[in-house]
Amino acid sequence: MNVRQLLDDRLGEAFEQVTKECAPALVSPASRPEYGDYQANGAMAVAKRLKTNPRKLAEDVVGASDLTGIVAETEIAGPGFINLTLSQEFLKGTLARADLVTKVPRRESIVIDYSSPNLAKTLHVGHLRSTIIGDATARTLEILGHNVWRQNHIGDWGTPFGMLVTYLDEQGQSSDDLGNLDHFYALASERFEKDPTFAKAARKFVVDLQSGKEGAITRWKQFIELSTSHMQRIYEQLNISLNPDHTRGESAYNNDLAQVVTDLDEAGLLSLSDGAKCVFLKEFTGKEGKPLPMLVQKSDGGYLYHTTDLAALRYRHKVLNADRILYFTDGRQNLHFRMLFAVAHASEFVPKSTKLEHHPFGKLLDSNGRPFRSRDGSTIPLDHLVEEAFERARAIVQSKNSNLGDREFDEVVRAIAIGAIKYADLSKNRLHDYTFDWDSMLAFEGNTAPYLQYAFARIQSLFSRGNLSSKSYRADIVPENENERNLAIQLCRFQETLELVGREGMPHHLCAYLYELTSRFMRFYETCPVLDAPEKDRKSRLALCARTAKTLETGLNCLGIAVVTRM
Ligand code: ARG
């Protein structure tokens, strides 16, 4: 249940009753315990507009509100804050519900465009953020009950493929070389530059490919298959939920591009500029107020990134029936997406009711604040990064000496390695640049994946010591002391946190939530005996532990991170 929303609705109704207009209650979790559990800030803004006394307005709103069964205490504080403390009964009832997550009442069809690497190059750390953040958002929206369409809009078309396929032909179909595409690309371009016969063959290949010659198409497909299988291996290693069914690359839209240009023309949006076809919209201007074109067809007839994206948008609207379309790319593509969305709406390719959202993210930096690269300045392939994570996690688990069997040892290493890489990225506000640092991401203290995973494992060991199972344990949660209550409240905030992540495409809210949950759990666990507590307390406390474990597991699952029962 979304408690925050419930309070917001109830108070919202009261605001409306008192002021005779729709006024937001603005409920949020209280920032300090002395402000109650939740706090509503709406009275100040409304009172200012209506020129009345905010404290008096807040009092009237509380008087008019129906909070029975939910709130035990309300307090008007400061200039007109409404502090709300949930009732014991309500807490108990909410935590007694078997479902941790309630499906949203309005199921939307949501397209998420993420990962989307260019196949001419190795999947490198530049694509890591899109892959990890997009995947967590997709999983979260899915758990909330939405109909999610993952779209891996890979770059699988264009002139570089002429060179690459020609080189692959020359070398024989060795997929090992393709494991490092950047190296492969470098070798191919060297051949292209130095050998005119090679260059001629590569150019001819591009012409054949673009005119749809069967032989060329087959060879290109082989190349794409080899490199997508490499990509898929990395997804599997990283526990990314993308599979080949989600791949719909640029080439999938080749046959629609001419129509896109024709339709733009028909919509009266097309202009010619130096022989190239483009769209000018008045809201986009460059230096000195000069109108900025969005190029859709070059003078030689070639189409562009924008054109393909317009075709993809139409597909997502028409075929996938999207209510929302989310794109996860780095911030540098901001202008591209602003123009794309504006043109899609102006041309009515996509109705205004379809929400188009670009969710950008900052750069990945090393500890010196420089772009994250290997020592020789080249980009670091993702599989090298994953290997290093495994190595480091292995050393850590070994040092803990926790007598795990081989299989369990490997499972724990994997959970920690992958969890650390993902969580370190996910826990930061994606809009900021993010500094990659092995030591801090693998720490067992602080806002890290191992800290959360460790808490989960501790709860599991508690249950196994009591010969119980945390999965099936049921009892009423009746929080008596402060530490129990703090934990119980935090457990009640899970749903609202997931909904926030889904709305904003910002998984760091969920990380902050899970971190706070774990910290509250640790405080509770250090101060309240569980297995040795008197019968009544024992049951309620075990139920609190079980609920915490389930929430941690579900939350980490939304982030694509595994839990383990022992560490
Ligand atoms: N392939 C692009 C890149 O690597 C990202 C594609 C993002 N999605 C899109 N529909 N434009 O920069």
mmCIF file of C-alpha atoms in Angstrom, residues 118-364:
data_model
loop_
_atom_site.group_PDB
_atom_site.id
_atom_site.type_symbol
_atom_site.label_atom_id
_atom_site.label_comp_id
_atom_site.label_asym_id
_atom_site.label_seq_id
_atom_site.Cartn_x
_atom_site.Cartn_y
_atom_site.Cartn_z
ATOM 1 C CA ASN A 118 26.754 0.355 -31.106
ATOM 2 C CA LEU A 119 27.867 -2.953 -32.497
ATOM 3 C CA ALA A 120 30.810 -1.533 -34.347
ATOM 4 C CA LYS A 121 32.430 -1.107 -30.948
ATOM 5 C CA THR A 122 32.941 -3.213 -27.835
ATOM 6 C CA LEU A 123 30.378 -2.954 -25.123
ATOM 7 C CA HIS A 124 32.359 -0.763 -22.763
ATOM 8 C CA VAL A 125 31.804 1.078 -19.523
ATOM 9 C CA GLY A 126 30.098 3.925 -21.386
ATOM 10 C CA HIS A 127 27.107 1.639 -21.838
ATOM 11 C CA LEU A 128 27.247 0.351 -18.307
ATOM 12 C CA ARG A 129 25.182 3.117 -16.747
ATOM 13 C CA SER A 130 22.394 2.922 -19.319
ATOM 14 C CA THR A 131 22.274 -0.848 -18.987
ATOM 15 C CA ILE A 132 22.238 -0.926 -15.200
ATOM 16 C CA ILE A 133 19.932 2.027 -14.542
ATOM 17 C CA GLY A 134 17.530 1.159 -17.355
ATOM 18 C CA ASP A 135 17.312 -2.438 -16.209
ATOM 19 C CA ALA A 136 16.531 -1.480 -12.599
ATOM 20 C CA THR A 137 13.809 0.886 -13.783
ATOM 21 C CA ALA A 138 12.328 -1.785 -16.042
ATOM 22 C CA ARG A 139 12.256 -4.355 -13.238
ATOM 23 C CA THR A 140 10.686 -1.883 -10.816
ATOM 24 C CA LEU A 141 7.935 -0.838 -13.227
ATOM 25 C CA GLU A 142 7.238 -4.478 -13.932
ATOM 26 C CA ILE A 143 6.896 -5.366 -10.268
ATOM 27 C CA LEU A 144 4.424 -2.507 -9.945
ATOM 28 C CA GLY A 145 2.299 -4.253 -12.550
ATOM 29 C CA HIS A 146 3.048 -2.251 -15.677
ATOM 30 C CA ASN A 147 3.400 -3.764 -19.086
ATOM 31 C CA VAL A 148 7.063 -3.158 -19.829
ATOM 32 C CA TRP A 149 8.637 -3.345 -23.291
ATOM 33 C CA ARG A 150 12.390 -3.473 -23.123
ATOM 34 C CA GLN A 151 13.939 -2.140 -26.316
ATOM 35 C CA ASN A 152 17.602 -2.590 -27.052
ATOM 36 C CA HIS A 153 18.045 -0.074 -29.866
ATOM 37 C CA ILE A 154 21.470 -1.293 -30.909
ATOM 38 C CA GLY A 155 23.504 0.502 -33.542
ATOM 39 C CA ASP A 156 23.725 -2.259 -36.132
ATOM 40 C CA TRP A 157 23.687 -0.319 -39.381
ATOM 41 C CA GLY A 158 25.946 2.114 -41.168
ATOM 42 C CA THR A 159 29.159 2.380 -43.158
ATOM 43 C CA PRO A 160 31.544 0.937 -40.503
ATOM 44 C CA PHE A 161 29.966 -2.455 -41.056
ATOM 45 C CA GLY A 162 31.397 -2.545 -44.583
ATOM 46 C CA MET A 163 34.873 -2.456 -43.175
ATOM 47 C CA LEU A 164 34.148 -4.802 -40.298
ATOM 48 C CA VAL A 165 32.465 -7.512 -42.329
ATOM 49 C CA THR A 166 35.134 -7.372 -45.026
ATOM 50 C CA TYR A 167 37.764 -7.803 -42.359
ATOM 51 C CA LEU A 168 35.875 -10.636 -40.700
ATOM 52 C CA ASP A 169 35.670 -12.376 -44.080
ATOM 53 C CA GLU A 170 39.368 -11.989 -44.520
ATOM 54 C CA GLN A 171 40.181 -13.376 -41.064
ATOM 55 C CA GLY A 172 37.721 -16.251 -41.147
ATOM 56 C CA GLN A 173 34.772 -16.324 -38.799
ATOM 57 C CA SER A 174 36.656 -16.289 -35.545
ATOM 58 C CA SER A 175 34.416 -15.022 -32.813
ATOM 59 C CA ASP A 176 37.353 -14.794 -30.405
ATOM 60 C CA ASP A 177 38.610 -11.718 -32.166
ATOM 61 C CA LEU A 178 35.184 -10.179 -31.897
ATOM 62 C CA GLY A 179 35.393 -10.466 -28.122
ATOM 63 C CA ASN A 180 37.357 -7.257 -28.289
ATOM 64 C CA LEU A 181 35.561 -5.332 -30.970
ATOM 65 C CA ASP A 182 37.526 -2.158 -30.445
ATOM 66 C CA HIS A 183 40.711 -3.988 -31.247
ATOM 67 C CA PHE A 184 38.982 -5.660 -34.165
ATOM 68 C CA TYR A 185 37.726 -2.269 -35.317
ATOM 69 C CA ALA A 186 41.221 -0.800 -35.064
ATOM 70 C CA LEU A 187 42.676 -3.632 -37.153
ATOM 71 C CA ALA A 188 39.924 -3.315 -39.742
ATOM 72 C CA SER A 189 40.372 0.425 -40.121
ATOM 73 C CA GLU A 190 44.115 -0.010 -40.455
ATOM 74 C CA ARG A 191 43.497 -2.381 -43.340
ATOM 75 C CA PHE A 192 40.981 0.067 -44.774
ATOM 76 C CA GLU A 193 43.479 2.906 -44.730
ATOM 77 C CA LYS A 194 46.508 0.991 -45.976
ATOM 78 C CA ASP A 195 45.095 -1.333 -48.579
ATOM 79 C CA PRO A 196 43.143 0.161 -51.500
ATOM 80 C CA THR A 197 41.839 -3.242 -52.587
ATOM 81 C CA PHE A 198 40.453 -3.819 -49.113
ATOM 82 C CA ALA A 199 38.914 -0.339 -49.034
ATOM 83 C CA LYS A 200 37.305 -0.920 -52.396
ATOM 84 C CA ALA A 201 35.815 -4.214 -51.237
ATOM 85 C CA ALA A 202 34.515 -2.592 -48.060
ATOM 86 C CA ARG A 203 32.856 0.257 -49.961
ATOM 87 C CA LYS A 204 31.315 -2.137 -52.427
ATOM 88 C CA PHE A 205 29.993 -4.142 -49.507
ATOM 89 C CA VAL A 206 28.222 -1.077 -48.081
ATOM 90 C CA VAL A 207 26.578 -0.407 -51.443
ATOM 91 C CA ASP A 208 25.470 -4.044 -51.701
ATOM 92 C CA LEU A 209 24.181 -3.997 -48.162
ATOM 93 C CA GLN A 210 22.182 -0.841 -48.660
ATOM 94 C CA SER A 211 20.650 -2.093 -51.858
ATOM 95 C CA GLY A 212 19.667 -5.284 -50.054
ATOM 96 C CA LYS A 213 21.869 -7.757 -51.976
ATOM 97 C CA GLU A 214 21.289 -11.135 -50.438
ATOM 98 C CA GLY A 215 24.899 -12.234 -50.022
ATOM 99 C CA ALA A 216 25.821 -9.002 -48.303
ATOM 100 C CA ILE A 217 22.804 -9.183 -46.005
ATOM 101 C CA THR A 218 23.716 -12.727 -44.973
ATOM 102 C CA ARG A 219 27.285 -11.820 -44.127
ATOM 103 C CA TRP A 220 26.205 -8.709 -42.249
ATOM 104 C CA LYS A 221 23.697 -10.816 -40.278
ATOM 105 C CA GLN A 222 26.455 -13.239 -39.339
ATOM 106 C CA PHE A 223 28.555 -10.404 -38.052
ATOM 107 C CA ILE A 224 25.658 -8.976 -36.026
ATOM 108 C CA GLU A 225 24.870 -12.379 -34.587
ATOM 109 C CA LEU A 226 28.443 -12.899 -33.453
ATOM 110 C CA SER A 227 28.628 -9.582 -31.743
ATOM 111 C CA THR A 228 25.171 -9.786 -30.171
ATOM 112 C CA SER A 229 26.013 -13.167 -28.702
ATOM 113 C CA HIS A 230 29.038 -11.547 -27.099
ATOM 114 C CA MET A 231 26.758 -8.787 -25.774
ATOM 115 C CA GLN A 232 24.277 -11.348 -24.455
ATOM 116 C CA ARG A 233 27.019 -13.144 -22.525
ATOM 117 C CA ILE A 234 27.832 -9.938 -20.709
ATOM 118 C CA TYR A 235 24.160 -9.302 -19.922
ATOM 119 C CA GLU A 236 23.924 -12.756 -18.416
ATOM 120 C CA GLN A 237 27.044 -12.269 -16.367
ATOM 121 C CA LEU A 238 25.723 -8.987 -15.063
ATOM 122 C CA ASN A 239 22.247 -10.368 -14.428
ATOM 123 C CA ILE A 240 20.663 -7.912 -16.854
ATOM 124 C CA SER A 241 17.162 -8.867 -17.901
ATOM 125 C CA LEU A 242 17.685 -8.103 -21.603
ATOM 126 C CA ASN A 243 17.452 -11.026 -24.007
ATOM 127 C CA PRO A 244 17.576 -11.274 -27.804
ATOM 128 C CA ASP A 245 13.805 -10.737 -28.028
ATOM 129 C CA HIS A 246 14.309 -7.221 -26.743
ATOM 130 C CA THR A 247 16.742 -6.317 -29.478
ATOM 131 C CA ARG A 248 15.263 -4.130 -32.130
ATOM 132 C CA GLY A 249 18.191 -2.307 -33.590
ATOM 133 C CA GLU A 250 18.472 0.562 -36.018
ATOM 134 C CA SER A 251 18.392 -1.781 -39.014
ATOM 135 C CA ALA A 252 14.887 -2.927 -38.075
ATOM 136 C CA TYR A 253 13.610 0.448 -39.231
ATOM 137 C CA ASN A 254 15.385 0.632 -42.588
ATOM 138 C CA ASN A 255 12.230 0.045 -44.565
ATOM 139 C CA ASP A 256 10.312 2.782 -42.758
ATOM 140 C CA LEU A 257 12.753 5.627 -43.252
ATOM 141 C CA ALA A 258 11.593 6.823 -46.666
ATOM 142 C CA GLN A 259 8.027 6.940 -45.374
ATOM 143 C CA VAL A 260 9.076 8.964 -42.348
ATOM 144 C CA VAL A 261 10.565 11.597 -44.644
ATOM 145 C CA THR A 262 7.510 11.596 -46.895
ATOM 146 C CA ASP A 263 5.191 11.989 -43.942
ATOM 147 C CA LEU A 264 7.217 14.831 -42.507
ATOM 148 C CA ASP A 265 6.890 16.490 -45.876
ATOM 149 C CA GLU A 266 3.154 15.938 -45.910
ATOM 150 C CA ALA A 267 2.881 17.411 -42.442
ATOM 151 C CA GLY A 268 4.499 20.511 -43.932
ATOM 152 C CA LEU A 269 7.548 20.211 -41.736
ATOM 153 C CA LEU A 270 10.287 19.497 -44.264
ATOM 154 C CA SER A 271 12.789 22.069 -45.521
ATOM 155 C CA LEU A 272 15.769 21.797 -47.833
ATOM 156 C CA SER A 273 19.081 23.080 -46.600
ATOM 157 C CA ASP A 274 22.152 22.636 -48.828
ATOM 158 C CA GLY A 275 20.422 19.732 -50.530
ATOM 159 C CA ALA A 276 19.711 17.972 -47.231
ATOM 160 C CA LYS A 277 16.222 17.437 -45.899
ATOM 161 C CA CYS A 278 15.593 18.731 -42.433
ATOM 162 C CA VAL A 279 13.024 19.988 -39.988
ATOM 163 C CA PHE A 280 13.196 23.423 -38.393
ATOM 164 C CA LEU A 281 11.183 24.085 -35.286
ATOM 165 C CA LYS A 282 11.109 27.577 -33.921
ATOM 166 C CA GLU A 283 11.927 26.518 -30.362
ATOM 167 C CA PHE A 284 15.358 25.292 -31.438
ATOM 168 C CA THR A 285 17.899 27.942 -32.213
ATOM 169 C CA GLY A 286 21.662 27.869 -32.190
ATOM 170 C CA LYS A 287 24.230 30.654 -32.055
ATOM 171 C CA GLU A 288 22.862 34.164 -32.623
ATOM 172 C CA GLY A 289 19.316 32.881 -32.708
ATOM 173 C CA LYS A 290 19.911 30.964 -35.942
ATOM 174 C CA PRO A 291 17.333 28.203 -36.412
ATOM 175 C CA LEU A 292 18.752 24.747 -35.694
ATOM 176 C CA PRO A 293 17.906 22.003 -38.198
ATOM 177 C CA MET A 294 17.117 18.414 -37.375
ATOM 178 C CA LEU A 295 18.611 16.545 -40.314
ATOM 179 C CA VAL A 296 16.585 13.575 -41.569
ATOM 180 C CA GLN A 297 18.101 12.853 -44.987
ATOM 181 C CA LYS A 298 21.491 13.802 -46.317
ATOM 182 C CA SER A 299 21.934 15.142 -49.833
ATOM 183 C CA ASP A 300 23.341 11.745 -50.923
ATOM 184 C CA GLY A 301 20.090 10.108 -49.793
ATOM 185 C CA GLY A 302 21.461 8.607 -46.566
ATOM 186 C CA TYR A 303 19.332 8.717 -43.458
ATOM 187 C CA LEU A 304 20.410 9.686 -39.972
ATOM 188 C CA TYR A 305 20.172 8.775 -36.302
ATOM 189 C CA HIS A 306 17.166 11.118 -35.934
ATOM 190 C CA THR A 307 15.314 9.515 -38.813
ATOM 191 C CA THR A 308 15.668 6.050 -37.342
ATOM 192 C CA ASP A 309 14.541 7.313 -33.977
ATOM 193 C CA LEU A 310 11.417 8.849 -35.527
ATOM 194 C CA ALA A 311 10.607 5.514 -37.147
ATOM 195 C CA ALA A 312 11.220 3.734 -33.831
ATOM 196 C CA LEU A 313 8.894 6.157 -32.075
ATOM 197 C CA ARG A 314 6.129 5.397 -34.518
ATOM 198 C CA TYR A 315 6.605 1.681 -34.008
ATOM 199 C CA ARG A 316 6.503 2.092 -30.253
ATOM 200 C CA HIS A 317 3.344 4.132 -30.465
ATOM 201 C CA LYS A 318 1.508 2.103 -33.094
ATOM 202 C CA VAL A 319 2.610 -1.432 -32.392
ATOM 203 C CA LEU A 320 3.594 -1.391 -28.736
ATOM 204 C CA ASN A 321 0.796 1.024 -27.778
ATOM 205 C CA ALA A 322 3.116 2.931 -25.512
ATOM 206 C CA ASP A 323 1.701 5.229 -22.863
ATOM 207 C CA ARG A 324 5.209 6.206 -21.856
ATOM 208 C CA ILE A 325 8.562 5.883 -23.593
ATOM 209 C CA LEU A 326 11.727 6.205 -21.514
ATOM 210 C CA TYR A 327 15.219 6.617 -22.970
ATOM 211 C CA PHE A 328 18.342 6.098 -20.899
ATOM 212 C CA THR A 329 21.415 7.629 -22.501
ATOM 213 C CA ASP A 330 24.168 9.909 -21.333
ATOM 214 C CA GLY A 331 23.430 13.604 -21.016
ATOM 215 C CA ARG A 332 25.181 14.546 -24.239
ATOM 216 C CA GLN A 333 22.217 13.293 -26.258
ATOM 217 C CA ASN A 334 19.886 15.749 -24.595
ATOM 218 C CA LEU A 335 19.412 17.988 -27.631
ATOM 219 C CA HIS A 336 18.805 15.020 -29.899
ATOM 220 C CA PHE A 337 15.938 13.830 -27.721
ATOM 221 C CA ARG A 338 14.420 17.250 -27.186
ATOM 222 C CA MET A 339 14.287 17.746 -30.937
ATOM 223 C CA LEU A 340 13.073 14.233 -31.547
ATOM 224 C CA PHE A 341 10.178 14.582 -29.113
ATOM 225 C CA ALA A 342 9.226 18.005 -30.457
ATOM 226 C CA VAL A 343 9.189 16.761 -34.054
ATOM 227 C CA ALA A 344 7.299 13.585 -33.109
ATOM 228 C CA HIS A 345 4.576 15.683 -31.517
ATOM 229 C CA ALA A 346 4.519 18.415 -34.171
ATOM 230 C CA SER A 347 4.164 15.808 -36.939
ATOM 231 C CA GLU A 348 1.574 13.943 -34.864
ATOM 232 C CA PHE A 349 3.585 10.753 -35.320
ATOM 233 C CA VAL A 350 2.934 10.317 -31.632
ATOM 234 C CA PRO A 351 0.040 11.940 -29.746
ATOM 235 C CA LYS A 352 0.775 14.419 -26.967
ATOM 236 C CA SER A 353 -0.791 12.003 -24.499
ATOM 237 C CA THR A 354 2.144 9.624 -24.947
ATOM 238 C CA LYS A 355 4.768 10.678 -22.461
ATOM 239 C CA LEU A 356 8.232 10.898 -24.001
ATOM 240 C CA GLU A 357 11.002 11.031 -21.446
ATOM 241 C CA HIS A 358 14.734 11.280 -21.802
ATOM 242 C CA HIS A 359 16.457 10.130 -18.607
ATOM 243 C CA PRO A 360 20.043 11.263 -18.942
ATOM 244 C CA PHE A 361 22.962 10.391 -16.731
ATOM 245 C CA GLY A 362 26.375 11.839 -15.961
ATOM 246 C CA LYS A 363 29.808 10.547 -16.885
ATOM 247 C CA LEU A 364 31.713 7.701 -15.322
#
